Amino acid sequence: MPKEPIRPNIGNIKPYVPGKPIEEAERELRISGVIKLASNENPLGPSPKAIEAVNKYSKDISLYPDQTCYELNRLLAEKLEMPPDSIAIGNGSDELMLLIALAYISAGDEAIISLNTFSTYEMVSRLMEASITRINLKNYTYDLGQMSKVASPKTKLIFVCNPNNPTGTMNTKKDMDDLLSNIPQNTIVVIDEAYCEYVESADYPDSLEYVKKKKNVIVLRTFSKIYGLAGLRIGYAIARPEIIKYLNLVRLPFSVNRLGQIAAAASLSDAAHVEKSKKNNSEGKSYLYKELEKLGVSFLRTEANFIFINLNNDADMAFMELMRRGVIVRPLTSFGMPGAIRVTIGSPEQNKKFVDALAEVIKK
Ligand SMILES: *Cc1c(COP(=O)(O)O)cnc(C)c1O
């Protein structure tokens, strides 16, 4: 066998563990009607306006997309009341994480990352051979105080997931203000707000204010969650124009696909769909809190569209048993929390199916 001439760091990268696709579960278990509450997708699906736009423009897919994402950029700028050159659009916010690492990390530079969080921050940092400093959660919440304490002039990036996936916990405006006033001048804080539209707490930071004040922050948001467009891969970054310019510089041409741009633009004109999705989530959350309390399981209150449930037991086993009952959840072993699962708040029918399945699994 020939040897792989691989870069040393690549061998240490852990493959991303996705939520199990419905098709795969049905094939393996020879069952049908499986529901997926494992990837925080919108149970109401995309806006009908997005579907209509995709159908209308599907014949244009022989043409390359607009590399500048002109129309989507313009509409986002209008909605956010930010200048267009402070927004970069990516092939999902995942691509933007990679572009950030590409633009800012040289081998040996430090990245500060929390444990028990979204794994892509670590993946992109490792790809760029960063020296990674890991910080524990404190009471299931990002410990921004500790992050600012360990930050040094060698620190290029600090990743903050707010609300945090998978715990659903949130850092307040005060936490974030303190972090940003206590870091070195050349450190950039990446604030991943994939779930910001679901937050109900009044203490949630308005991170665009930091961008307006020219702070070293990059705010990441996505069309994959509340907008229900995960399959089309559209995310965006909001930052000072100087930062945005470099992200666009390191991007491959045409990374943001044509139908994704069109669907995202159409989704922005459907505020009612977003409101409906928030309401469904809020009501589903109350229902699940009540039922989980009845079952006597321990869980965390959430600011997002998923609930962290501590089973103090083998989560992989619970995952299998729930799947046999037609419900795919996310076991949190790959997040470093082997006793817990994460369940997406679904439609009322999906939530009930999950509660019924969990009740059986717990009894067993
Ligand atoms: C789902 C998710 C994203 C979204 O990623 P996309 O690439 O935009 O689909 C980003 N960050 C976190 C924490 C997520 O859970």
mmCIF file of C-alpha atoms and ligand atoms in Angstrom:
data_model
loop_
_atom_site.group_PDB
_atom_site.id
_atom_site.type_symbol
_atom_site.label_atom_id
_atom_site.label_comp_id
_atom_site.label_asym_id
_atom_site.label_seq_id
_atom_site.Cartn_x
_atom_site.Cartn_y
_atom_site.Cartn_z
ATOM 1 C CA MET A 1 0.000 0.000 0.000
ATOM 2 C CA PRO A 2 1.330 3.499 -0.821
ATOM 3 C CA LYS A 3 1.520 5.951 2.082
ATOM 4 C CA GLU A 4 -0.831 8.945 2.244
ATOM 5 C CA PRO A 5 1.195 12.152 2.048
ATOM 6 C CA ILE A 6 -1.332 13.787 4.360
ATOM 7 C CA ARG A 7 -0.701 16.949 6.412
ATOM 8 C CA PRO A 8 -0.107 15.832 10.011
ATOM 9 C CA ASN A 9 -3.037 17.785 11.397
ATOM 10 C CA ILE A 10 -5.617 16.214 9.120
ATOM 11 C CA GLY A 11 -5.271 12.820 10.762
ATOM 12 C CA ASN A 12 -6.511 14.309 14.061
ATOM 13 C CA ILE A 13 -9.726 15.706 12.650
ATOM 14 C CA LYS A 14 -12.809 13.965 13.935
ATOM 15 C CA PRO A 15 -15.447 13.449 11.247
ATOM 16 C CA TYR A 16 -18.618 15.494 11.808
ATOM 17 C CA VAL A 17 -21.413 13.343 13.255
ATOM 18 C CA PRO A 18 -24.669 14.485 11.626
ATOM 19 C CA GLY A 19 -28.214 13.753 12.746
ATOM 20 C CA LYS A 20 -29.314 10.430 11.304
ATOM 21 C CA PRO A 21 -31.245 10.921 8.040
ATOM 22 C CA ILE A 22 -34.827 9.585 7.980
ATOM 23 C CA GLU A 23 -34.136 7.485 4.865
ATOM 24 C CA GLU A 24 -31.214 5.746 6.570
ATOM 25 C CA ALA A 25 -33.181 4.932 9.740
ATOM 26 C CA GLU A 26 -36.112 3.555 7.723
ATOM 27 C CA ARG A 27 -33.804 1.443 5.569
ATOM 28 C CA GLU A 28 -31.899 0.001 8.516
ATOM 29 C CA LEU A 29 -34.897 -0.723 10.712
ATOM 30 C CA ARG A 30 -37.316 -1.605 7.889
ATOM 31 C CA ILE A 31 -39.934 0.743 9.283
ATOM 32 C CA SER A 32 -41.709 3.779 7.857
ATOM 33 C CA GLY A 33 -43.167 7.023 9.192
ATOM 34 C CA VAL A 34 -39.991 7.911 11.059
ATOM 35 C CA ILE A 35 -39.712 11.534 12.245
ATOM 36 C CA LYS A 36 -36.443 13.402 12.665
ATOM 37 C CA LEU A 37 -35.964 15.671 15.661
ATOM 38 C CA ALA A 38 -32.195 15.528 15.418
ATOM 39 C CA SER A 39 -30.941 18.488 13.379
ATOM 40 C CA ASN A 40 -33.039 21.459 14.538
ATOM 41 C CA GLU A 41 -34.742 21.814 11.177
ATOM 42 C CA ASN A 42 -37.978 23.797 10.950
ATOM 43 C CA PRO A 43 -40.930 21.391 11.378
ATOM 44 C CA LEU A 44 -43.101 23.763 9.308
ATOM 45 C CA GLY A 45 -40.656 23.532 6.390
ATOM 46 C CA PRO A 46 -39.616 26.500 4.273
ATOM 47 C CA SER A 47 -41.793 29.485 3.412
ATOM 48 C CA PRO A 48 -44.213 28.753 0.533
ATOM 49 C CA LYS A 49 -42.681 31.828 -1.116
ATOM 50 C CA ALA A 50 -39.281 30.101 -1.114
ATOM 51 C CA ILE A 51 -40.748 26.992 -2.745
ATOM 52 C CA GLU A 52 -42.518 29.083 -5.352
ATOM 53 C CA ALA A 53 -39.306 30.972 -6.170
ATOM 54 C CA VAL A 54 -37.274 27.757 -6.470
ATOM 55 C CA ASN A 55 -39.873 26.284 -8.816
ATOM 56 C CA LYS A 56 -40.027 29.425 -10.890
ATOM 57 C CA TYR A 57 -36.262 29.670 -11.385
ATOM 58 C CA SER A 58 -35.330 25.970 -11.464
ATOM 59 C CA LYS A 59 -34.730 26.088 -15.231
ATOM 60 C CA ASP A 60 -31.883 28.577 -14.679
ATOM 61 C CA ILE A 61 -29.613 26.106 -12.919
ATOM 62 C CA SER A 62 -27.454 25.752 -16.030
ATOM 63 C CA LEU A 63 -26.189 29.259 -15.250
ATOM 64 C CA TYR A 64 -23.538 29.995 -12.659
ATOM 65 C CA PRO A 65 -24.862 31.833 -9.610
ATOM 66 C CA ASP A 66 -24.198 35.510 -8.946
ATOM 67 C CA GLN A 67 -20.900 35.428 -7.119
ATOM 68 C CA THR A 68 -21.671 38.690 -5.302
ATOM 69 C CA CYS A 69 -25.121 37.503 -4.129
ATOM 70 C CA TYR A 70 -26.208 41.023 -5.021
ATOM 71 C CA GLU A 71 -29.943 40.734 -4.434
ATOM 72 C CA LEU A 72 -29.798 38.655 -1.244
ATOM 73 C CA ASN A 73 -27.099 40.935 0.130
ATOM 74 C CA ARG A 74 -29.227 43.995 -0.644
ATOM 75 C CA LEU A 75 -32.328 42.531 1.015
ATOM 76 C CA LEU A 76 -30.405 41.431 4.110
ATOM 77 C CA ALA A 77 -28.795 44.865 4.411
ATOM 78 C CA GLU A 78 -32.227 46.443 4.243
ATOM 79 C CA LYS A 79 -33.731 44.112 6.819
ATOM 80 C CA LEU A 80 -30.827 44.388 9.261
ATOM 81 C CA GLU A 81 -30.365 48.121 8.622
ATOM 82 C CA MET A 82 -26.662 47.538 8.054
ATOM 83 C CA PRO A 83 -24.511 48.593 5.077
ATOM 84 C CA PRO A 84 -24.304 45.920 2.340
ATOM 85 C CA ASP A 85 -20.508 45.763 2.635
ATOM 86 C CA SER A 86 -20.842 44.611 6.253
ATOM 87 C CA ILE A 87 -22.488 41.350 5.164
ATOM 88 C CA ALA A 88 -20.899 38.261 3.566
ATOM 89 C CA ILE A 89 -23.022 35.366 2.365
ATOM 90 C CA GLY A 90 -21.763 31.803 2.562
ATOM 91 C CA ASN A 91 -22.578 28.224 1.640
ATOM 92 C CA GLY A 92 -24.159 27.805 5.051
ATOM 93 C CA SER A 93 -22.626 29.499 8.066
ATOM 94 C CA ASP A 94 -20.315 26.464 8.133
ATOM 95 C CA GLU A 95 -18.502 27.802 5.076
ATOM 96 C CA LEU A 96 -18.113 31.176 6.761
ATOM 97 C CA MET A 97 -16.503 29.464 9.778
ATOM 98 C CA LEU A 98 -13.959 27.915 7.419
ATOM 99 C CA LEU A 99 -13.361 31.238 5.663
ATOM 100 C CA ILE A 100 -12.806 32.930 9.028
ATOM 101 C CA ALA A 101 -10.216 30.322 10.000
ATOM 102 C CA LEU A 102 -8.587 30.568 6.545
ATOM 103 C CA ALA A 103 -8.362 34.343 6.757
ATOM 104 C CA TYR A 104 -7.183 34.690 10.345
ATOM 105 C CA ILE A 105 -5.356 31.588 11.605
ATOM 106 C CA SER A 106 -1.735 30.778 10.844
ATOM 107 C CA ALA A 107 -0.205 27.577 12.218
ATOM 108 C CA GLY A 108 0.320 27.946 15.958
ATOM 109 C CA ASP A 109 -2.099 30.860 16.450
ATOM 110 C CA GLU A 110 -4.479 30.352 19.318
ATOM 111 C CA ALA A 111 -8.219 29.708 19.008
ATOM 112 C CA ILE A 112 -10.348 29.594 22.157
ATOM 113 C CA ILE A 113 -13.227 27.150 21.936
ATOM 114 C CA SER A 114 -15.707 25.847 24.487
ATOM 115 C CA LEU A 115 -16.218 22.190 25.240
ATOM 116 C CA ASN A 116 -19.712 20.732 24.657
ATOM 117 C CA THR A 117 -20.603 22.877 21.687
ATOM 118 C CA PHE A 118 -20.946 22.861 17.906
ATOM 119 C CA SER A 119 -17.966 20.903 16.595
ATOM 120 C CA THR A 120 -17.215 22.888 13.427
ATOM 121 C CA TYR A 121 -15.293 25.581 15.358
ATOM 122 C CA GLU A 122 -12.752 22.984 16.384
ATOM 123 C CA MET A 123 -12.686 21.380 12.961
ATOM 124 C CA VAL A 124 -11.880 24.585 11.058
ATOM 125 C CA SER A 125 -9.320 25.606 13.683
ATOM 126 C CA ARG A 126 -7.560 22.254 13.441
ATOM 127 C CA LEU A 127 -7.544 22.460 9.649
ATOM 128 C CA MET A 128 -5.522 25.660 9.979
ATOM 129 C CA GLU A 129 -3.225 24.116 12.604
ATOM 130 C CA ALA A 130 -4.364 26.428 15.372
ATOM 131 C CA SER A 131 -3.293 25.863 18.925
ATOM 132 C CA ILE A 132 -6.638 25.213 20.575
ATOM 133 C CA THR A 133 -7.511 26.231 24.127
ATOM 134 C CA ARG A 134 -10.635 24.547 25.424
ATOM 135 C CA ILE A 135 -12.858 26.065 28.095
ATOM 136 C CA ASN A 136 -15.437 24.162 30.141
ATOM 137 C CA LEU A 137 -19.057 25.192 30.225
ATOM 138 C CA LYS A 138 -20.114 26.658 33.556
ATOM 139 C CA ASN A 139 -23.522 25.498 34.663
ATOM 140 C CA TYR A 140 -24.134 24.273 31.066
ATOM 141 C CA THR A 141 -23.467 27.827 29.794
ATOM 142 C CA TYR A 142 -20.528 29.350 27.888
ATOM 143 C CA ASP A 143 -18.013 30.688 30.410
ATOM 144 C CA LEU A 144 -17.173 33.987 28.741
ATOM 145 C CA GLY A 145 -15.400 35.211 31.892
ATOM 146 C CA GLN A 146 -12.923 32.351 31.653
ATOM 147 C CA MET A 147 -12.522 32.931 27.913
ATOM 148 C CA SER A 148 -11.496 36.552 28.454
ATOM 149 C CA LYS A 149 -9.209 35.495 31.303
ATOM 150 C CA VAL A 150 -7.182 33.096 29.126
ATOM 151 C CA ALA A 151 -7.141 35.293 26.004
ATOM 152 C CA SER A 152 -3.670 36.596 25.157
ATOM 153 C CA PRO A 153 -2.124 38.523 22.238
ATOM 154 C CA LYS A 154 -1.614 35.089 20.612
ATOM 155 C CA THR A 155 -5.396 34.577 20.543
ATOM 156 C CA LYS A 156 -6.760 35.148 17.063
ATOM 157 C CA LEU A 157 -10.278 33.783 17.404
ATOM 158 C CA ILE A 158 -12.747 33.134 20.206
ATOM 159 C CA PHE A 159 -15.823 31.163 19.156
ATOM 160 C CA VAL A 160 -19.068 31.776 21.044
ATOM 161 C CA CYS A 161 -22.268 29.905 20.247
ATOM 162 C CA ASN A 162 -25.206 31.948 21.526
ATOM 163 C CA PRO A 163 -27.592 30.292 22.301
ATOM 164 C CA ASN A 164 -25.362 27.256 22.680
ATOM 165 C CA ASN A 165 -25.975 24.112 20.666
ATOM 166 C CA PRO A 166 -26.622 21.579 22.321
ATOM 167 C CA THR A 167 -27.562 23.031 25.729
ATOM 168 C CA GLY A 168 -29.896 25.829 24.567
ATOM 169 C CA THR A 169 -28.400 28.149 27.183
ATOM 170 C CA MET A 170 -27.678 31.804 26.469
ATOM 171 C CA ASN A 171 -25.090 34.433 27.366
ATOM 172 C CA THR A 172 -26.505 37.816 28.358
ATOM 173 C CA LYS A 173 -25.675 41.242 27.017
ATOM 174 C CA LYS A 174 -23.624 41.868 30.151
ATOM 175 C CA ASP A 175 -21.578 38.642 29.633
ATOM 176 C CA MET A 176 -20.862 39.667 26.049
ATOM 177 C CA ASP A 177 -20.089 43.330 26.864
ATOM 178 C CA ASP A 178 -17.595 42.141 29.496
ATOM 179 C CA LEU A 179 -15.945 39.690 27.095
ATOM 180 C CA LEU A 180 -15.551 42.307 24.379
ATOM 181 C CA SER A 181 -14.065 44.871 26.730
ATOM 182 C CA ASN A 182 -11.530 42.413 28.162
ATOM 183 C CA ILE A 183 -9.832 40.896 25.118
ATOM 184 C CA PRO A 184 -6.642 41.899 23.299
ATOM 185 C CA GLN A 185 -6.919 44.303 20.367
ATOM 186 C CA ASN A 186 -6.196 41.755 17.668
ATOM 187 C CA THR A 187 -8.591 39.054 18.871
ATOM 188 C CA ILE A 188 -11.791 38.450 16.928
ATOM 189 C CA VAL A 189 -14.886 37.063 18.627
ATOM 190 C CA VAL A 190 -17.062 34.923 16.361
ATOM 191 C CA ILE A 191 -20.623 34.990 17.688
ATOM 192 C CA ASP A 192 -22.631 32.154 16.154
ATOM 193 C CA GLU A 193 -26.301 33.110 16.330
ATOM 194 C CA ALA A 194 -27.808 30.237 14.340
ATOM 195 C CA TYR A 195 -30.785 30.194 16.740
ATOM 196 C CA CYS A 196 -31.156 33.918 17.528
ATOM 197 C CA GLU A 197 -34.649 34.186 16.054
ATOM 198 C CA TYR A 198 -35.963 31.769 18.696
ATOM 199 C CA VAL A 199 -34.574 33.601 21.733
ATOM 200 C CA GLU A 200 -37.267 34.831 24.128
ATOM 201 C CA SER A 201 -35.090 36.297 26.900
ATOM 202 C CA ALA A 202 -34.864 40.092 27.093
ATOM 203 C CA ASP A 203 -31.180 39.904 28.140
ATOM 204 C CA TYR A 204 -30.022 38.623 24.742
ATOM 205 C CA PRO A 205 -27.273 40.840 23.333
ATOM 206 C CA ASP A 206 -27.967 42.911 20.224
ATOM 207 C CA SER A 207 -24.754 41.846 18.542
ATOM 208 C CA LEU A 208 -25.220 44.121 15.527
ATOM 209 C CA GLU A 209 -24.577 46.994 17.953
ATOM 210 C CA TYR A 210 -21.046 45.611 18.401
ATOM 211 C CA VAL A 211 -20.538 45.615 14.643
ATOM 212 C CA LYS A 212 -21.798 49.209 14.441
ATOM 213 C CA LYS A 213 -19.325 50.164 17.170
ATOM 214 C CA LYS A 214 -16.502 48.669 15.051
ATOM 215 C CA LYS A 215 -15.723 45.956 17.587
ATOM 216 C CA ASN A 216 -13.740 42.910 16.485
ATOM 217 C CA VAL A 217 -16.764 40.628 16.153
ATOM 218 C CA ILE A 218 -18.154 38.471 13.384
ATOM 219 C CA VAL A 219 -21.812 37.575 13.829
ATOM 220 C CA LEU A 220 -22.929 34.411 12.038
ATOM 221 C CA ARG A 221 -26.546 33.665 11.149
ATOM 222 C CA THR A 222 -28.219 31.140 8.905
ATOM 223 C CA PHE A 223 -31.222 30.312 6.752
ATOM 224 C CA SER A 224 -30.924 26.663 7.832
ATOM 225 C CA LYS A 225 -32.941 26.878 11.040
ATOM 226 C CA ILE A 226 -35.983 29.145 11.387
ATOM 227 C CA TYR A 227 -36.118 29.821 7.620
ATOM 228 C CA GLY A 228 -36.217 26.082 6.902
ATOM 229 C CA LEU A 229 -33.654 26.132 4.075
ATOM 230 C CA ALA A 230 -31.012 23.762 5.488
ATOM 231 C CA GLY A 231 -30.883 21.828 2.209
ATOM 232 C CA LEU A 232 -29.945 24.898 0.171
ATOM 233 C CA ARG A 233 -27.004 25.984 2.352
ATOM 234 C CA ILE A 234 -27.218 29.732 2.962
ATOM 235 C CA GLY A 235 -25.617 31.502 5.905
ATOM 236 C CA TYR A 236 -24.304 35.015 6.417
ATOM 237 C CA ALA A 237 -21.737 36.919 8.416
ATOM 238 C CA ILE A 238 -22.103 40.473 9.698
ATOM 239 C CA ALA A 239 -18.929 42.365 10.587
ATOM 240 C CA ARG A 240 -16.929 45.521 9.889
ATOM 241 C CA PRO A 241 -16.433 45.916 6.096
ATOM 242 C CA GLU A 242 -12.667 45.341 6.498
ATOM 243 C CA ILE A 243 -13.358 41.875 7.947
ATOM 244 C CA ILE A 244 -16.018 41.073 5.351
ATOM 245 C CA LYS A 245 -13.629 42.005 2.555
ATOM 246 C CA TYR A 246 -11.114 39.350 3.688
ATOM 247 C CA LEU A 247 -13.764 36.660 4.051
ATOM 248 C CA ASN A 248 -14.828 37.264 0.458
ATOM 249 C CA LEU A 249 -11.207 37.220 -0.648
ATOM 250 C CA VAL A 250 -10.517 33.669 0.569
ATOM 251 C CA ARG A 251 -13.762 32.199 -0.744
ATOM 252 C CA LEU A 252 -13.895 30.003 -3.841
ATOM 253 C CA PRO A 253 -15.909 31.496 -6.691
ATOM 254 C CA PHE A 254 -19.616 30.568 -6.867
ATOM 255 C CA SER A 255 -19.758 28.827 -3.480
ATOM 256 C CA VAL A 256 -23.283 30.097 -2.823
ATOM 257 C CA ASN A 257 -25.679 28.336 -5.155
ATOM 258 C CA ARG A 258 -28.273 29.994 -7.349
ATOM 259 C CA LEU A 259 -31.464 28.451 -5.954
ATOM 260 C CA GLY A 260 -30.290 29.046 -2.404
ATOM 261 C CA GLN A 261 -29.831 32.754 -3.080
ATOM 262 C CA ILE A 262 -33.274 32.956 -4.669
ATOM 263 C CA ALA A 263 -35.030 30.983 -1.908
ATOM 264 C CA ALA A 264 -33.360 32.971 0.865
ATOM 265 C CA ALA A 265 -34.319 36.254 -0.790
ATOM 266 C CA ALA A 266 -37.932 35.095 -1.122
ATOM 267 C CA SER A 267 -37.980 33.929 2.513
ATOM 268 C CA LEU A 268 -37.125 37.423 3.691
ATOM 269 C CA SER A 269 -40.423 38.647 2.263
ATOM 270 C CA ASP A 270 -42.388 36.190 4.418
ATOM 271 C CA ALA A 271 -42.246 37.541 7.957
ATOM 272 C CA ALA A 272 -45.515 35.718 8.706
ATOM 273 C CA HIS A 273 -43.821 32.343 8.219
ATOM 274 C CA VAL A 274 -41.089 33.279 10.678
ATOM 275 C CA GLU A 275 -43.701 34.427 13.203
ATOM 276 C CA LYS A 276 -45.649 31.202 12.770
ATOM 277 C CA SER A 277 -42.459 29.202 13.272
ATOM 278 C CA LYS A 278 -41.623 31.110 16.462
ATOM 279 C CA LYS A 279 -45.118 30.568 17.820
ATOM 280 C CA ASN A 280 -44.987 26.856 17.058
ATOM 281 C CA ASN A 281 -41.649 26.668 18.836
ATOM 282 C CA SER A 282 -42.793 28.599 21.871
ATOM 283 C CA GLU A 283 -45.925 26.462 22.269
ATOM 284 C CA GLY A 284 -44.009 23.253 21.641
ATOM 285 C CA LYS A 285 -41.497 24.289 24.278
ATOM 286 C CA SER A 286 -44.209 24.786 26.930
ATOM 287 C CA TYR A 287 -45.792 21.441 26.045
ATOM 288 C CA LEU A 288 -42.471 19.588 26.205
ATOM 289 C CA TYR A 289 -41.466 21.244 29.512
ATOM 290 C CA LYS A 290 -44.751 20.119 31.032
ATOM 291 C CA GLU A 291 -44.525 16.550 29.725
ATOM 292 C CA LEU A 292 -40.829 16.154 30.621
ATOM 293 C CA GLU A 293 -41.591 17.325 34.155
ATOM 294 C CA LYS A 294 -44.374 14.743 34.363
ATOM 295 C CA LEU A 295 -41.917 12.042 33.270
ATOM 296 C CA GLY A 296 -39.476 13.237 35.923
ATOM 297 C CA VAL A 297 -36.556 13.615 33.502
ATOM 298 C CA SER A 298 -33.977 16.322 33.950
ATOM 299 C CA PHE A 299 -33.696 18.918 31.184
ATOM 300 C CA LEU A 300 -32.518 22.473 30.581
ATOM 301 C CA ARG A 301 -34.714 25.454 29.777
ATOM 302 C CA THR A 302 -33.925 26.522 26.226
ATOM 303 C CA GLU A 303 -33.615 29.746 24.224
ATOM 304 C CA ALA A 304 -33.484 27.784 20.975
ATOM 305 C CA ASN A 305 -35.573 25.231 19.048
ATOM 306 C CA PHE A 306 -34.214 22.169 20.838
ATOM 307 C CA ILE A 307 -34.116 20.803 24.370
ATOM 308 C CA PHE A 308 -31.155 19.252 26.155
ATOM 309 C CA ILE A 309 -32.296 16.235 28.170
ATOM 310 C CA ASN A 310 -30.024 14.641 30.730
ATOM 311 C CA LEU A 311 -30.850 10.950 30.950
ATOM 312 C CA ASN A 312 -27.876 10.162 33.223
ATOM 313 C CA ASN A 313 -27.735 7.009 31.219
ATOM 314 C CA ASP A 314 -26.397 5.666 27.967
ATOM 315 C CA ALA A 315 -27.600 8.199 25.402
ATOM 316 C CA ASP A 316 -26.657 5.981 22.463
ATOM 317 C CA MET A 317 -28.960 3.306 23.872
ATOM 318 C CA ALA A 318 -31.809 5.813 24.377
ATOM 319 C CA PHE A 319 -31.223 7.040 20.821
ATOM 320 C CA MET A 320 -31.591 3.471 19.467
ATOM 321 C CA GLU A 321 -34.690 2.743 21.524
ATOM 322 C CA LEU A 322 -36.349 6.003 20.454
ATOM 323 C CA MET A 323 -35.472 5.303 16.834
ATOM 324 C CA ARG A 324 -37.105 1.870 17.031
ATOM 325 C CA ARG A 325 -40.224 3.802 18.037
ATOM 326 C CA GLY A 326 -39.896 6.034 14.980
ATOM 327 C CA VAL A 327 -38.228 9.112 16.491
ATOM 328 C CA ILE A 328 -34.690 10.199 15.609
ATOM 329 C CA VAL A 329 -33.064 12.415 18.265
ATOM 330 C CA ARG A 330 -29.435 13.433 18.705
ATOM 331 C CA PRO A 331 -27.353 11.478 21.205
ATOM 332 C CA LEU A 332 -24.778 13.904 22.632
ATOM 333 C CA THR A 333 -21.856 11.478 22.846
ATOM 334 C CA SER A 334 -20.107 13.296 19.984
ATOM 335 C CA PHE A 335 -20.591 16.588 21.882
ATOM 336 C CA GLY A 336 -18.740 15.074 24.851
ATOM 337 C CA MET A 337 -21.952 14.558 26.840
ATOM 338 C CA PRO A 338 -22.597 10.804 26.704
ATOM 339 C CA GLY A 339 -25.486 10.854 29.203
ATOM 340 C CA ALA A 340 -27.655 13.280 27.315
ATOM 341 C CA ILE A 341 -29.774 13.701 24.190
ATOM 342 C CA ARG A 342 -30.928 16.762 22.279
ATOM 343 C CA VAL A 343 -34.403 16.850 20.807
ATOM 344 C CA THR A 344 -35.649 19.401 18.287
ATOM 345 C CA ILE A 345 -38.961 21.030 19.143
ATOM 346 C CA GLY A 346 -41.241 19.756 16.380
ATOM 347 C CA SER A 347 -44.846 20.145 15.301
ATOM 348 C CA PRO A 348 -47.488 19.323 17.974
ATOM 349 C CA GLU A 349 -47.902 15.796 16.513
ATOM 350 C CA GLN A 350 -44.148 15.200 16.428
ATOM 351 C CA ASN A 351 -43.727 16.429 19.997
ATOM 352 C CA LYS A 352 -46.428 14.048 21.200
ATOM 353 C CA LYS A 353 -44.881 11.136 19.310
ATOM 354 C CA PHE A 354 -41.545 11.905 20.983
ATOM 355 C CA VAL A 355 -43.057 12.163 24.478
ATOM 356 C CA ASP A 356 -44.912 8.863 24.061
ATOM 357 C CA ALA A 357 -41.758 7.133 22.818
ATOM 358 C CA LEU A 358 -39.628 8.591 25.609
ATOM 359 C CA ALA A 359 -42.144 7.475 28.235
ATOM 360 C CA GLU A 360 -41.836 3.893 26.962
ATOM 361 C CA VAL A 361 -38.046 4.028 26.785
ATOM 362 C CA ILE A 362 -37.743 5.371 30.323
ATOM 363 C CA LYS A 363 -40.063 2.678 31.682
ATOM 364 C CA LYS A 364 -37.941 -0.066 30.113
HETATM 365 C C1 LIG B 1 -27.213 24.460 12.598
HETATM 366 C C2 LIG B 1 -26.108 25.317 13.066
HETATM 367 C C3 LIG B 1 -25.458 26.171 12.197
HETATM 368 C C4 LIG B 1 -25.920 26.314 10.785
HETATM 369 O O1 LIG B 1 -25.050 25.864 9.893
HETATM 370 P P1 LIG B 1 -25.348 26.068 8.349
HETATM 371 O O2 LIG B 1 -24.020 25.758 7.765
HETATM 372 O O3 LIG B 1 -25.739 27.513 8.151
HETATM 373 O O4 LIG B 1 -26.422 25.125 7.962
HETATM 374 C C5 LIG B 1 -24.441 26.969 12.669
HETATM 375 N N1 LIG B 1 -24.097 26.923 13.970
HETATM 376 C C6 LIG B 1 -24.733 26.152 14.835
HETATM 377 C C7 LIG B 1 -24.367 26.178 16.266
HETATM 378 C C8 LIG B 1 -25.750 25.309 14.410
HETATM 379 O O5 LIG B 1 -26.361 24.512 15.284
#
